[in-house]
CSV table of C-alpha atoms in Angstrom, one decimal:
chain,number,residue,atom,x,y,z
A,1,UNK,CA,-12.2,-2.7,-7.4
A,2,UNK,CA,-14.3,0.0,-6.3
A,3,UNK,CA,-12.0,0.8,-3.3
A,4,UNK,CA,-9.2,0.8,-5.4
A,5,UNK,CA,-10.4,3.2,-7.9
A,6,UNK,CA,-11.7,5.7,-5.1
A,7,UNK,CA,-8.5,5.8,-3.7
A,8,UNK,CA,-6.7,6.7,-7.3
A,9,UNK,CA,-9.1,9.4,-7.5
A,10,UNK,CA,-7.6,10.8,-4.2
A,11,UNK,CA,-4.2,9.8,-4.9
A,12,UNK,CA,-4.7,12.0,-8.2
A,13,UNK,CA,-6.3,15.0,-6.5
A,14,UNK,CA,-3.4,15.1,-4.4
A,15,UNK,CA,-4.6,14.5,-0.9
A,16,UNK,CA,-3.9,13.3,2.0
A,17,UNK,CA,-5.4,9.3,2.2
A,18,UNK,CA,-5.1,7.9,6.1
A,19,UNK,CA,-3.4,4.8,6.1
A,20,UNK,CA,-6.2,2.7,7.5
A,21,UNK,CA,-8.0,3.7,4.3
A,22,UNK,CA,-4.7,2.2,2.7
A,23,UNK,CA,-4.7,-0.5,4.7
A,24,UNK,CA,-7.8,-1.7,3.2
A,25,UNK,CA,-6.8,-1.2,-0.3
A,26,UNK,CA,-4.1,-3.4,0.6
A,27,UNK,CA,-5.5,-6.7,2.9
A,28,UNK,CA,-8.9,-7.2,2.1
A,29,UNK,CA,-10.3,-10.3,4.5
A,30,UNK,CA,-13.1,-12.7,3.7
A,31,UNK,CA,-14.1,-16.0,4.5
A,32,UNK,CA,-14.6,-19.7,2.4
A,33,UNK,CA,-18.3,-19.9,2.1
A,34,UNK,CA,-18.7,-23.8,2.3
A,35,UNK,CA,-16.9,-23.3,5.8
A,36,UNK,CA,-19.4,-21.4,7.2
A,37,UNK,CA,-22.2,-24.0,5.8
A,38,UNK,CA,-23.2,-20.8,2.9
A,39,UNK,CA,-21.8,-23.2,-0.2
A,40,UNK,CA,-23.5,-20.6,-2.8
A,41,UNK,CA,-25.9,-19.7,-0.8
A,42,UNK,CA,-27.3,-16.1,-1.3
A,43,UNK,CA,-27.1,-15.7,3.0
A,44,UNK,CA,-23.7,-15.9,2.3
A,45,UNK,CA,-23.1,-12.1,1.4
A,46,UNK,CA,-25.2,-11.0,4.8
A,47,UNK,CA,-23.5,-13.5,7.1
A,48,UNK,CA,-20.0,-11.6,5.5
A,49,UNK,CA,-21.5,-8.4,5.9
A,50,UNK,CA,-21.9,-9.2,9.9
A,51,UNK,CA,-19.2,-11.1,10.7
A,52,UNK,CA,-17.4,-7.5,9.1
A,53,UNK,CA,-16.6,-9.3,5.8
A,54,UNK,CA,-14.9,-7.4,2.8
A,55,UNK,CA,-15.9,-10.6,0.7
A,56,UNK,CA,-16.2,-14.1,0.9
A,57,UNK,CA,-14.1,-17.0,-1.2
A,58,UNK,CA,-16.9,-18.6,-2.9
A,59,UNK,CA,-17.0,-22.6,-3.5
A,60,UNK,CA,-17.7,-24.5,-6.9
A,61,UNK,CA,-19.7,-26.6,-5.4
A,62,UNK,CA,-19.8,-30.2,-4.3
A,63,UNK,CA,-17.5,-33.2,-6.5
A,64,UNK,CA,-17.4,-36.2,-4.9
A,65,UNK,CA,-17.2,-39.2,-7.8
A,66,UNK,CA,-19.4,-37.3,-10.3
A,67,UNK,CA,-17.6,-35.6,-13.0
A,68,UNK,CA,-18.9,-31.8,-12.8
A,69,UNK,CA,-18.9,-29.7,-9.8
A,70,UNK,CA,-22.6,-29.1,-8.3
A,71,UNK,CA,-22.7,-25.0,-9.4
A,72,UNK,CA,-25.7,-23.3,-9.7
A,73,UNK,CA,-23.0,-20.4,-11.1
A,74,UNK,CA,-24.2,-21.7,-14.5
A,75,UNK,CA,-27.4,-20.5,-15.2
A,76,UNK,CA,-27.8,-16.5,-15.5
A,77,UNK,CA,-30.5,-16.0,-13.6
A,78,UNK,CA,-28.7,-17.1,-10.5
A,79,UNK,CA,-25.3,-15.1,-12.0
A,80,UNK,CA,-27.6,-12.1,-11.5
A,81,UNK,CA,-29.3,-12.4,-8.5
A,82,UNK,CA,-26.1,-13.5,-6.5
A,83,UNK,CA,-23.6,-10.6,-8.2
A,84,UNK,CA,-27.2,-8.1,-7.1
A,85,UNK,CA,-27.4,-9.3,-3.6
A,86,UNK,CA,-23.1,-8.8,-3.4
A,87,UNK,CA,-22.7,-5.6,-4.7
A,88,UNK,CA,-26.2,-4.0,-2.8
A,89,UNK,CA,-24.2,-5.5,0.0
A,90,UNK,CA,-21.0,-4.1,-0.6
A,91,UNK,CA,-19.5,-7.3,-0.6
A,92,UNK,CA,-16.6,-8.7,-3.5
A,93,UNK,CA,-15.9,-12.1,-4.4
A,94,UNK,CA,-12.8,-12.6,-3.7
A,95,UNK,CA,-12.1,-15.6,-5.2
A,96,UNK,CA,-13.8,-19.1,-6.5
A,97,UNK,CA,-12.4,-22.0,-4.9
A,98,UNK,CA,-12.2,-25.9,-6.2
A,99,UNK,CA,-12.8,-27.1,-2.4
A,100,UNK,CA,-13.5,-30.8,-4.3
A,101,UNK,CA,-10.2,-31.5,-4.8
A,102,UNK,CA,-9.2,-31.8,-1.5
A,103,UNK,CA,-11.4,-35.2,-2.4
A,104,UNK,CA,-9.8,-36.1,-5.7
A,105,UNK,CA,-6.7,-36.2,-7.5
A,106,UNK,CA,-6.3,-33.1,-9.7
A,107,UNK,CA,-3.5,-36.1,-11.7
A,108,UNK,CA,-6.2,-38.7,-12.4
A,109,UNK,CA,-9.1,-36.7,-12.5
A,110,UNK,CA,-10.3,-37.3,-16.6
A,111,UNK,CA,-12.7,-34.7,-15.9
A,112,UNK,CA,-10.2,-32.4,-15.6
A,113,UNK,CA,-10.2,-29.7,-18.7
A,114,UNK,CA,-13.9,-29.1,-18.1
A,115,UNK,CA,-13.9,-28.5,-14.6
A,116,UNK,CA,-11.0,-26.1,-14.8
A,117,UNK,CA,-13.1,-24.4,-18.0
A,118,UNK,CA,-16.2,-24.4,-15.6
A,119,UNK,CA,-14.5,-22.5,-13.1
A,120,UNK,CA,-13.2,-19.7,-14.5
A,121,UNK,CA,-16.3,-19.8,-16.2
A,122,UNK,CA,-18.0,-19.1,-12.9
A,123,UNK,CA,-14.7,-16.5,-12.4
A,124,UNK,CA,-15.5,-14.6,-14.9
A,125,UNK,CA,-19.1,-14.0,-14.3
A,126,UNK,CA,-18.6,-13.8,-10.6
A,127,UNK,CA,-15.8,-11.1,-10.8
A,128,UNK,CA,-13.4,-12.7,-9.3
A,129,UNK,CA,-9.7,-12.8,-11.0
A,130,UNK,CA,-8.0,-15.9,-8.6
A,131,UNK,CA,-9.0,-19.1,-8.1
A,132,UNK,CA,-8.5,-22.1,-5.5
A,133,UNK,CA,-6.5,-25.7,-6.5
A,134,UNK,CA,-5.8,-27.8,-3.3
A,135,UNK,CA,-3.4,-30.2,-4.5
A,136,UNK,CA,-2.6,-32.3,-1.5
A,137,UNK,CA,-5.9,-33.2,0.4
A,138,UNK,CA,-6.2,-36.5,-1.4
A,139,UNK,CA,-2.5,-37.4,-1.1
A,140,UNK,CA,1.2,-35.9,-1.3
A,141,UNK,CA,2.5,-39.0,-3.3
A,142,UNK,CA,2.6,-37.1,-7.0
A,143,UNK,CA,5.8,-34.9,-5.2
A,144,UNK,CA,7.4,-38.4,-5.0
A,145,UNK,CA,6.0,-40.2,-8.1
A,146,UNK,CA,8.1,-38.4,-11.6
A,147,UNK,CA,5.2,-39.9,-13.5
A,148,UNK,CA,2.4,-38.7,-11.6
A,149,UNK,CA,4.6,-35.0,-10.8
A,150,UNK,CA,4.8,-34.7,-14.7
A,151,UNK,CA,0.9,-35.2,-15.1
A,152,UNK,CA,-0.1,-33.0,-12.5
A,153,UNK,CA,2.7,-30.3,-14.2
A,154,UNK,CA,1.6,-30.8,-17.9
A,155,UNK,CA,-2.2,-30.1,-16.3
A,156,UNK,CA,-1.5,-27.4,-14.3
A,157,UNK,CA,0.6,-25.6,-17.3
A,158,UNK,CA,-2.7,-25.9,-19.6
A,159,UNK,CA,-5.2,-25.0,-16.7
A,160,UNK,CA,-2.7,-22.1,-16.6
A,161,UNK,CA,-2.6,-21.2,-19.7
A,162,UNK,CA,-6.9,-21.9,-19.6
A,163,UNK,CA,-6.9,-19.0,-16.9
A,164,UNK,CA,-4.5,-16.5,-18.4
A,165,UNK,CA,-6.2,-16.3,-21.7
A,166,UNK,CA,-8.9,-15.0,-19.5
A,167,UNK,CA,-7.1,-12.3,-17.5
A,168,UNK,CA,-7.5,-14.8,-14.3
A,169,UNK,CA,-5.0,-17.0,-11.8
A,170,UNK,CA,-5.6,-20.2,-10.5
A,171,UNK,CA,-3.9,-20.8,-7.2
A,172,UNK,CA,-2.5,-23.7,-6.0
A,173,UNK,CA,-1.9,-25.1,-2.7
A,174,UNK,CA,0.8,-27.5,-2.2
A,175,UNK,CA,2.7,-29.3,0.1
A,176,UNK,CA,6.1,-28.4,-0.6
A,177,UNK,CA,7.8,-25.6,1.1
A,178,UNK,CA,9.0,-22.3,-0.8
A,179,UNK,CA,11.7,-23.4,-2.9
A,180,UNK,CA,10.3,-26.1,-3.6
A,181,UNK,CA,6.8,-24.0,-4.5
A,182,UNK,CA,9.2,-22.0,-7.1
A,183,UNK,CA,10.9,-24.8,-8.2
A,184,UNK,CA,7.2,-26.3,-9.6
A,185,UNK,CA,6.1,-23.0,-10.7
A,186,UNK,CA,9.2,-23.1,-13.0
A,187,UNK,CA,8.9,-26.2,-14.4
A,188,UNK,CA,4.6,-25.7,-14.9
A,189,UNK,CA,5.7,-22.3,-16.9
A,190,UNK,CA,2.7,-20.7,-16.7
A,191,UNK,CA,1.7,-17.2,-15.3
A,192,UNK,CA,-1.7,-18.4,-15.0
A,193,UNK,CA,-0.6,-20.2,-11.7
A,194,UNK,CA,0.6,-19.3,-8.5
A,195,UNK,CA,1.0,-20.6,-4.9
A,196,UNK,CA,-2.3,-19.7,-2.8
A,197,UNK,CA,-0.7,-19.9,0.2
A,198,UNK,CA,-2.2,-22.0,3.0
A,199,UNK,CA,-0.6,-21.2,7.2
A,200,UNK,CA,-2.1,-24.3,7.8
A,201,UNK,CA,-0.2,-26.6,5.0
A,202,UNK,CA,3.1,-24.6,6.5
A,203,UNK,CA,2.2,-25.0,10.2
A,204,UNK,CA,1.7,-29.2,9.7
A,205,UNK,CA,4.8,-29.1,8.0
A,206,UNK,CA,6.7,-27.2,10.7
A,207,UNK,CA,7.7,-24.0,8.7
A,208,UNK,CA,8.3,-20.6,9.3
A,209,UNK,CA,5.2,-18.9,7.8
A,210,UNK,CA,6.7,-15.4,7.5
A,211,UNK,CA,10.5,-17.0,5.9
A,212,UNK,CA,8.2,-18.8,3.1
A,213,UNK,CA,6.8,-15.8,2.2
A,214,UNK,CA,9.5,-13.6,2.3
A,215,UNK,CA,11.4,-16.3,-0.1
A,216,UNK,CA,8.1,-16.8,-2.3
A,217,UNK,CA,7.6,-12.9,-2.6
A,218,UNK,CA,4.7,-11.2,-3.4
A,219,UNK,CA,4.4,-12.2,-7.5
A,220,UNK,CA,4.5,-15.6,-6.8
A,221,UNK,CA,1.5,-15.5,-3.9
A,222,UNK,CA,-2.2,-14.4,-5.4
A,223,UNK,CA,-4.0,-14.8,-2.1
A,224,UNK,CA,-3.6,-16.4,1.7
A,225,UNK,CA,-5.8,-18.7,3.5
A,226,UNK,CA,-4.7,-17.3,6.9
A,227,UNK,CA,-6.3,-19.7,8.8
A,228,UNK,CA,-4.4,-22.8,11.5
A,229,UNK,CA,-6.8,-26.6,11.5
A,230,UNK,CA,-9.3,-26.1,14.6
A,231,UNK,CA,-8.1,-25.9,18.2
A,232,UNK,CA,-8.0,-22.5,19.0
A,233,UNK,CA,-8.5,-18.8,17.1
A,234,UNK,CA,-5.7,-16.9,15.6
A,235,UNK,CA,-5.8,-14.7,18.7
A,236,UNK,CA,-4.5,-17.3,20.7
A,237,UNK,CA,-3.3,-19.2,18.2
A,238,UNK,CA,0.8,-20.0,19.3
A,239,UNK,CA,1.8,-20.7,15.5
A,240,UNK,CA,0.2,-18.4,13.7
A,241,UNK,CA,2.2,-14.8,14.8
A,242,UNK,CA,0.1,-12.1,13.0
A,243,UNK,CA,2.9,-9.5,13.7
A,244,UNK,CA,5.5,-11.2,11.5
A,245,UNK,CA,3.7,-11.9,8.9
A,246,UNK,CA,2.1,-8.6,8.2
A,247,UNK,CA,5.8,-7.4,8.6
A,248,UNK,CA,7.1,-9.9,6.0
A,249,UNK,CA,3.9,-9.1,3.8
A,250,UNK,CA,4.6,-5.7,4.0
A,251,UNK,CA,8.4,-5.7,3.3
A,252,UNK,CA,7.3,-7.8,0.0
A,253,UNK,CA,4.4,-5.3,-1.0
A,254,UNK,CA,2.3,-8.5,-1.5
A,255,UNK,CA,-1.5,-6.9,-1.6
A,256,UNK,CA,-4.5,-9.1,-2.0
A,257,UNK,CA,-6.9,-11.3,-0.4
A,258,UNK,CA,-6.5,-13.1,2.8
A,259,UNK,CA,-9.5,-15.6,3.5
A,260,UNK,CA,-10.3,-17.9,6.7
A,261,UNK,CA,-11.2,-20.9,6.6
A,262,UNK,CA,-10.6,-22.9,9.6
A,263,UNK,CA,-9.2,-22.1,13.2
A,264,UNK,CA,-12.1,-22.6,14.6
A,265,UNK,CA,-12.6,-23.4,19.0
A,266,UNK,CA,-13.1,-26.6,19.1
A,267,UNK,CA,-15.2,-26.0,22.6
A,268,UNK,CA,-17.6,-24.1,20.5
A,269,UNK,CA,-16.7,-25.7,16.6
A,270,UNK,CA,-20.5,-25.6,15.1
A,271,UNK,CA,-20.8,-21.9,16.6
A,272,UNK,CA,-20.1,-19.8,12.9
A,273,UNK,CA,-20.7,-16.5,14.2
A,274,UNK,CA,-18.8,-16.5,16.6
A,275,UNK,CA,-15.3,-18.7,15.7
A,276,UNK,CA,-14.9,-16.2,12.3
A,277,UNK,CA,-16.0,-13.4,13.0
A,278,UNK,CA,-13.7,-13.4,16.0
A,279,UNK,CA,-10.6,-14.5,13.5
A,280,UNK,CA,-12.0,-11.6,10.7
A,281,UNK,CA,-12.1,-9.3,13.5
A,282,UNK,CA,-8.4,-10.1,14.4
A,283,UNK,CA,-7.4,-10.2,10.7
A,284,UNK,CA,-8.3,-6.7,10.6
A,285,UNK,CA,-7.1,-5.7,13.9
A,286,UNK,CA,-3.5,-6.9,12.8
A,287,UNK,CA,-3.8,-5.6,9.0
A,288,UNK,CA,-5.7,-3.3,8.8
């Protein structure tokens, strides 16, 4: 946000802004804290800085079969400490993630309303406008079951309205293609729900990422997970044509956060600094 206002002031003053500066405002690069082994740990900001990130995607904490996230950010002292550390290092909290739903059904979780409220509260406390909610990690049978789909649509409408009332957006990851996601968003009927687009989901379903992005358009995509499953770095992944993807993003006029979730070299999968450092560097080379 600070960078946005700086650029706005420069433009207002009638000065020429280098294209590289504008690109940094348009596309911001971060990593998922739970994947770099820093889930809600203060060291995530220093690590993000060392990796060359603009920010991080902070997870809500573990969920498992519990009714509540293991979320430290309900405590004002942690909120103050984490925000101060992030600001001092120039690292933004670009999104908040509910990764616990990779293993839980949003259609069946009884405490879903409290979990959404907890997430929205955390977004507000940490200055994030976008949240991530996966809908396919625990099985995709809801796409074929009318009762489950109806339940998800109703719950997402309610969740979207909760987020919208606080000026926030919840981004969902689904196994559907672009047309299916557009239809789903229409059924949900809330501006508080958008698509958190994920390269890996598209690749696993043999879809063209660039075409999907253009079909969805800038208004339906709130953020992007710019990585594939583990195997090779993004730079070496033939399934991810970043130049083509950037062209599609440019053409739609989209701007926002791209987070690296995986794409680790399978031969050194536990080397956080090398894997995420290389992927962040590559995304910045292409996008910024």
